[in-house]
Coordinates of C-alpha atoms and ligand atoms in Angstrom, one line a residue:
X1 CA 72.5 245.0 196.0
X2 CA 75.6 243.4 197.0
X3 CA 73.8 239.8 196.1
X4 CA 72.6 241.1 192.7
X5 CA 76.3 242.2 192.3
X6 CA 77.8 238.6 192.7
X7 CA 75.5 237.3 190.5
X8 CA 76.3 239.2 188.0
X9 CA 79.7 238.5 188.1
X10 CA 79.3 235.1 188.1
X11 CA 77.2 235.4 185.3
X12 CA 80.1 237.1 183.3
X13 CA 82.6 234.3 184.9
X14 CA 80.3 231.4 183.5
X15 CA 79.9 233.1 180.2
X16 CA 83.7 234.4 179.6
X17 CA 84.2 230.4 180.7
X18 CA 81.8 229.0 178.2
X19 CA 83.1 230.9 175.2
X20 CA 86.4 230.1 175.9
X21 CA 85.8 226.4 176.4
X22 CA 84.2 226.7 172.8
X23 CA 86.8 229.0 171.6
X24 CA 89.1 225.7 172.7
X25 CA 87.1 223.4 171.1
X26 CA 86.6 225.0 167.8
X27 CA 90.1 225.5 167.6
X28 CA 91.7 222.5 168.5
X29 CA 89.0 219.9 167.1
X30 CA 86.5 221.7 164.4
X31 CA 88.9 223.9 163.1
X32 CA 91.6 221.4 162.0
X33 CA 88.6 218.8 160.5
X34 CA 87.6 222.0 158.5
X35 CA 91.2 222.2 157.5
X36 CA 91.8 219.0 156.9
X37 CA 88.3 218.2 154.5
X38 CA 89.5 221.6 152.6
X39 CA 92.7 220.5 152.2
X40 CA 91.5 217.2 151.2
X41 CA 89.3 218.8 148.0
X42 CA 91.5 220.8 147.1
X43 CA 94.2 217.7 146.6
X44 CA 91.9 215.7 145.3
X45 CA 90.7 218.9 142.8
X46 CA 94.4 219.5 141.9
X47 CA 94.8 215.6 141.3
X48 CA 91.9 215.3 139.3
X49 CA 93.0 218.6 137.2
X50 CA 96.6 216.6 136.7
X51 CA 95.0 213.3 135.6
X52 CA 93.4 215.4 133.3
X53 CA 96.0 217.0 131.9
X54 CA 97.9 213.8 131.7
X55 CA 94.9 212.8 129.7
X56 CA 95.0 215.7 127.4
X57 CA 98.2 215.4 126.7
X58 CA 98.9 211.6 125.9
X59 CA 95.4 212.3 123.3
X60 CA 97.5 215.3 121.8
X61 CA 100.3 212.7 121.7
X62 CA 98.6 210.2 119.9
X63 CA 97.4 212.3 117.4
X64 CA 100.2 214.0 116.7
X65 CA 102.4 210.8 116.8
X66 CA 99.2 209.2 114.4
X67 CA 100.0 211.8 111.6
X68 CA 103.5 210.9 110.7
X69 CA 105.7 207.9 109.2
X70 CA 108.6 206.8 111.8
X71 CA 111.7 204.8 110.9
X72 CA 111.4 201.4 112.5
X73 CA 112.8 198.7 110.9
X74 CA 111.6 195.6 111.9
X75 CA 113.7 192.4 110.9
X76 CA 112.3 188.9 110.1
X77 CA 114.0 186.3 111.4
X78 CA 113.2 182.0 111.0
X79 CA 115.7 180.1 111.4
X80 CA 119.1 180.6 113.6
X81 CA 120.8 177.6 113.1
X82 CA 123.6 175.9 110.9
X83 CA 121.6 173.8 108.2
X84 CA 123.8 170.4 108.3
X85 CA 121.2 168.8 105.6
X86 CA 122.6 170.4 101.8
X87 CA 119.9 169.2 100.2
X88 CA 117.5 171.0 101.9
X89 CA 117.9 174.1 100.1
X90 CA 114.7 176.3 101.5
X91 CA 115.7 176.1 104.7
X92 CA 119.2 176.8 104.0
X93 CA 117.5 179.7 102.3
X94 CA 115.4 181.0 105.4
X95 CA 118.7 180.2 108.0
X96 CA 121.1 182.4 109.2
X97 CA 123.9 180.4 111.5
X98 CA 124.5 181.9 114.9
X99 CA 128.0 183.4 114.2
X100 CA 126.1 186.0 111.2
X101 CA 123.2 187.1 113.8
X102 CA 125.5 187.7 116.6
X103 CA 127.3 189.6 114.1
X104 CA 124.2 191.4 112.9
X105 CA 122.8 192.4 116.6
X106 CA 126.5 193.9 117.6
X107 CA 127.0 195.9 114.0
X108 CA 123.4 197.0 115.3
X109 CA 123.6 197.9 119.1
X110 CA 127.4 199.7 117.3
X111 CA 125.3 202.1 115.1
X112 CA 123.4 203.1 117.8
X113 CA 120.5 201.4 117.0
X114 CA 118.0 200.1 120.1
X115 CA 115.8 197.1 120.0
X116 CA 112.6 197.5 121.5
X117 CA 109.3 195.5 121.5
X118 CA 105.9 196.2 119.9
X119 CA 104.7 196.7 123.2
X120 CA 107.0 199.8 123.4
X121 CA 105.9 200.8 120.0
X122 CA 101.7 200.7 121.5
X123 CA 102.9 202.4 124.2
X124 CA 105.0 205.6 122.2
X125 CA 101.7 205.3 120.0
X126 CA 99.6 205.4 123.3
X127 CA 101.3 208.6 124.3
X128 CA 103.1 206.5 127.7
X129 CA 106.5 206.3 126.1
X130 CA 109.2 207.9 124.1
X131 CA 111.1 205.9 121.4
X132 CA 114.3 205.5 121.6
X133 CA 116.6 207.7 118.9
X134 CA 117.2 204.4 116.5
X135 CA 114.2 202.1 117.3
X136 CA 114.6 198.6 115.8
X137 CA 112.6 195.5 116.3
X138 CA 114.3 191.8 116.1
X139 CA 111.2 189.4 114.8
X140 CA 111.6 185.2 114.9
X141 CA 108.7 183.6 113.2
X142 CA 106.8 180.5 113.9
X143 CA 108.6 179.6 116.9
X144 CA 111.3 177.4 116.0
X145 CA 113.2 175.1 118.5
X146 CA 116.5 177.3 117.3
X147 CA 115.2 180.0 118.7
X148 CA 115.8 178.2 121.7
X149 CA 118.8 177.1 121.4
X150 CA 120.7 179.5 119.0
X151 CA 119.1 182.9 118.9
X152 CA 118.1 183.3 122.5
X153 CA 121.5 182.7 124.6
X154 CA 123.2 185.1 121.9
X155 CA 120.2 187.7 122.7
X156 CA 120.6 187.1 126.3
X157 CA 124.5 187.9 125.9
X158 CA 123.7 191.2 124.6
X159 CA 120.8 192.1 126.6
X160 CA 118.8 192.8 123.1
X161 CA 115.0 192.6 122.9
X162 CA 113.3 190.6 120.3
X163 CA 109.7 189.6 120.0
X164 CA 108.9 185.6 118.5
X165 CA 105.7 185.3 116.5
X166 CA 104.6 181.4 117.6
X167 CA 101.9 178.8 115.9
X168 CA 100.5 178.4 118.9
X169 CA 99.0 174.5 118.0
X170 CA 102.9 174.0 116.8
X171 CA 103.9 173.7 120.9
X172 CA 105.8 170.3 120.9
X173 CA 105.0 169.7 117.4
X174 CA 108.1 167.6 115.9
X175 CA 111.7 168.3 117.1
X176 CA 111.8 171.6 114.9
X177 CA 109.2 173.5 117.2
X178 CA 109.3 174.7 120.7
X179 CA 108.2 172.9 123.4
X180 CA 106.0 174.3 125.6
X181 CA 108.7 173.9 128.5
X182 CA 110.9 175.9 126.3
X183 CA 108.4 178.6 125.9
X184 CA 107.7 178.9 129.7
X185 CA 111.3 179.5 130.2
X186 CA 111.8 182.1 127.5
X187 CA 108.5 183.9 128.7
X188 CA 110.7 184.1 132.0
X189 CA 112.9 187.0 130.2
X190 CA 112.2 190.7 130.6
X191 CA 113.6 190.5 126.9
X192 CA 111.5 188.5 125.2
X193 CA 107.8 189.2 124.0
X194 CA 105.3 186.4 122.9
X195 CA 103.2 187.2 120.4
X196 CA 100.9 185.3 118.2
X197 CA 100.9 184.1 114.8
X198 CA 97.7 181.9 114.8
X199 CA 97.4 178.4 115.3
X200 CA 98.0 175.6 112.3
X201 CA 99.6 178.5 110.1
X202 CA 97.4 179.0 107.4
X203 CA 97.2 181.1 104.5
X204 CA 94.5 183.6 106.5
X205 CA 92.9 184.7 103.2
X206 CA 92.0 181.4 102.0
X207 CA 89.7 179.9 104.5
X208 CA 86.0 181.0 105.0
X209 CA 86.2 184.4 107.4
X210 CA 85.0 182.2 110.6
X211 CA 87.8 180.3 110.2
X212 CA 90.0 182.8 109.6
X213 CA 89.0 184.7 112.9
X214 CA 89.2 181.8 115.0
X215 CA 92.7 180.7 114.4
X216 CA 93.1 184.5 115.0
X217 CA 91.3 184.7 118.5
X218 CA 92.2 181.1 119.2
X219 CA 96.0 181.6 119.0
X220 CA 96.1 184.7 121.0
X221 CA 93.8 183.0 123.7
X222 CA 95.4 179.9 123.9
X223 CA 99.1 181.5 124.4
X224 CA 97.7 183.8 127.0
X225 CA 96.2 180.8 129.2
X226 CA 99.1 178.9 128.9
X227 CA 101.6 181.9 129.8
X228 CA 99.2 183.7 132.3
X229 CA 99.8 187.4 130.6
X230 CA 98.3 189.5 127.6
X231 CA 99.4 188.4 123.7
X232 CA 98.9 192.0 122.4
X233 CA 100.4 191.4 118.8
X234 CA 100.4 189.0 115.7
X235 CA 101.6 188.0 112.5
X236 CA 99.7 186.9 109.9
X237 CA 100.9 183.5 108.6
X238 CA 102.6 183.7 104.9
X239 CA 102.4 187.6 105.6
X240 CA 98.9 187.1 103.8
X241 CA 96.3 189.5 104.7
X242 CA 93.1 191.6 103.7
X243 CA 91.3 195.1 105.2
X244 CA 88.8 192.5 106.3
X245 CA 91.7 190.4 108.2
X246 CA 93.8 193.4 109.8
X247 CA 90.1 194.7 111.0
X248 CA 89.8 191.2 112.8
X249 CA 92.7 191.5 114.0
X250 CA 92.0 194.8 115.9
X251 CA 88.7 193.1 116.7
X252 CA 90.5 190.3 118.6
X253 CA 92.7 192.8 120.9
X254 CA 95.5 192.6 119.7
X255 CA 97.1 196.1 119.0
X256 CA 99.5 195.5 115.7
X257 CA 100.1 192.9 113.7
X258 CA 103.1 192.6 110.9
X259 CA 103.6 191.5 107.4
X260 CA 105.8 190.1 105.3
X261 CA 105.8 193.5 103.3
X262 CA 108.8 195.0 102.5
X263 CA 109.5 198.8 104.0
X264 CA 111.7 200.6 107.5
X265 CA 108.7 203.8 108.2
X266 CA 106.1 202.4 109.8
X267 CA 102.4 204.4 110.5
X268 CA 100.0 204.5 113.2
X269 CA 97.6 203.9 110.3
X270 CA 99.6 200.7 109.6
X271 CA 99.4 199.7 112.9
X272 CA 98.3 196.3 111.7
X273 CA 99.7 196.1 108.4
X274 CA 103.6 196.5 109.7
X275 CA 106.2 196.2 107.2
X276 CA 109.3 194.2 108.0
X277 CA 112.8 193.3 106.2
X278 CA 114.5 190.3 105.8
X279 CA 117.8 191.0 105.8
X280 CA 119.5 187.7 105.4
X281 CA 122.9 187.0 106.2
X282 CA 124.1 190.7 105.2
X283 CA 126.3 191.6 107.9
X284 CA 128.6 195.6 108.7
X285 CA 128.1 197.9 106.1
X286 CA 125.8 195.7 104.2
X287 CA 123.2 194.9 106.7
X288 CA 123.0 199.1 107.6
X289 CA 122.4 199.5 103.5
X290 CA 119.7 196.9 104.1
X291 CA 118.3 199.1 106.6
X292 CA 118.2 202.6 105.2
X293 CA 115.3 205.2 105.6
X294 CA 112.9 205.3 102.9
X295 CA 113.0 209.2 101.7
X296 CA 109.2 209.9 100.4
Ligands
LIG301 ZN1 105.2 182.0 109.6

């Protein structure tokens, strides 16, 4: 009796023993892994439901922002420089000397206008970025040595942003182009954006569409293996383009492309027909009339 009685107890030791050992084990090792994997999905659930929604909303961004005109005037630059040669009158004509665009960037950065880059205008477009109140984009085309050596100290001394259009077979091409040293060294600013504007500047509507889409796609890939980073934008030579052209353009990668076409509101339907102003050697009050909104 006595015997059967031990037994019996021990039986209820070794079982109170064994669940508690479990009970241990479940809650200091299977418990916290079942925490920890719940925890886990429900992060990764909540992350997923955020990148969503991120999603969502920089589509309902884009379409929002693709339904309406902003003011962004974009100005067209060539030369920066002080034309010593009076005889040669269309360059006179296309120059602006260094004192008049220093001028022109501080009566800007005064009114409270901002430049930007048309990488900042693909990304407000892309839903990633807001634009800033006054939005205005400084353009230099065909990448002239002045650029060089007039234009870019002065926009260095004001911290502005411009973007240079550049023929990319032009590199080292006589003294009045860029070398390709010089082009290295301006890619080396935070300020300045390369962009493409094909490569023996030709008219882009008279040569056979092959042609036409290789100096296109040749430009933009030649820049980008020379500077080791993405050309996203271009300018079409003379400002001379067609439906066919701009659709080429999109074709190639690049994500706008500007004219030579007069107008300040710019669309996202226009993305690759941008308008742009010249606006000479007006300067204060002047260069701000040059600049007005367009009221439709
Ligand atoms: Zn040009």
């Amino acid at each position: 009796m006595k015997k059967w009685v031990l037994g019996k107890q021990f039986y209820w030791v070794c079982a109170t023993t064994a669940v508690f050992i479990l009970g241990i084990i479940y809650a200091s090792v299977v418990y916290p892994m079942q925490l920890r994997k719940q925890n886990e999905q429900q992060i990764a659930r909540e992350e997923a439901r955020s990148l969503q929604l991120a999603q969502q909303q920089r589509n309902v961004l884009t379409r929002v922002r693709s339904q309406s005109e902003i003011y962004l005037p974009i100005l067209l630059y060539h030369y920066v420089e002080v034309v010593t040669d009076e005889r040669d009158t269309i360059r006179q004509g296309l120059s602006i000397t260094p004192q008049i665009f220093e001028s022109q960037l501080t009566t800007l950065l005064a009114n409270g206008f901002t430049p930007i880059t048309f990488d900042d205008l693909s990304a407000y477009y892309a839903g990633r970025a807001e634009l800033p109140p006054k939005p205005v984009i400084v353009t230099f085309d065909d990448g002239y040595r002045d650029f060089y050596t007039d234009a870019f100290p002065i926009l260095k001394k004001h911290q502005v942003k411009a973007a240079i259009f550049v023929v990319s077979g032009f590199l080292d091409y006589t003294k009045n182009y860029l070398t390709r040293a010089q082009l290295k060294e301006i890619a080396t600013s935070p300020l300045i954006e390369i962009n493409a504007h094909s490569v023996n500047h030709p008219n882009l509507t008279l040569l056979s569409l092959p042609n036409a889409v290789w100096e296109i796609t040749e430009s933009k890939r030649a820049l980008e293996n020379f500077l080791s980073r993405p050309v996203n934008h271009f300018a079409y030579p003379f400002g001379a383009y067609s439906q066919i052209l701009a659709y080429e353009v999109a074709r190639a990668g690049f994500q706008t492309a500007a004219t030579v076409e007069f107008g300040v509101n710019q669309s996202f339907t226009g993305r690759f027909t941008l308008k742009r102003i010249r606006v000479g050697g007006f300067t204060g009050p002047e260069l701000l009339a040059k600049m007005k909104p367009e009221f439709n």
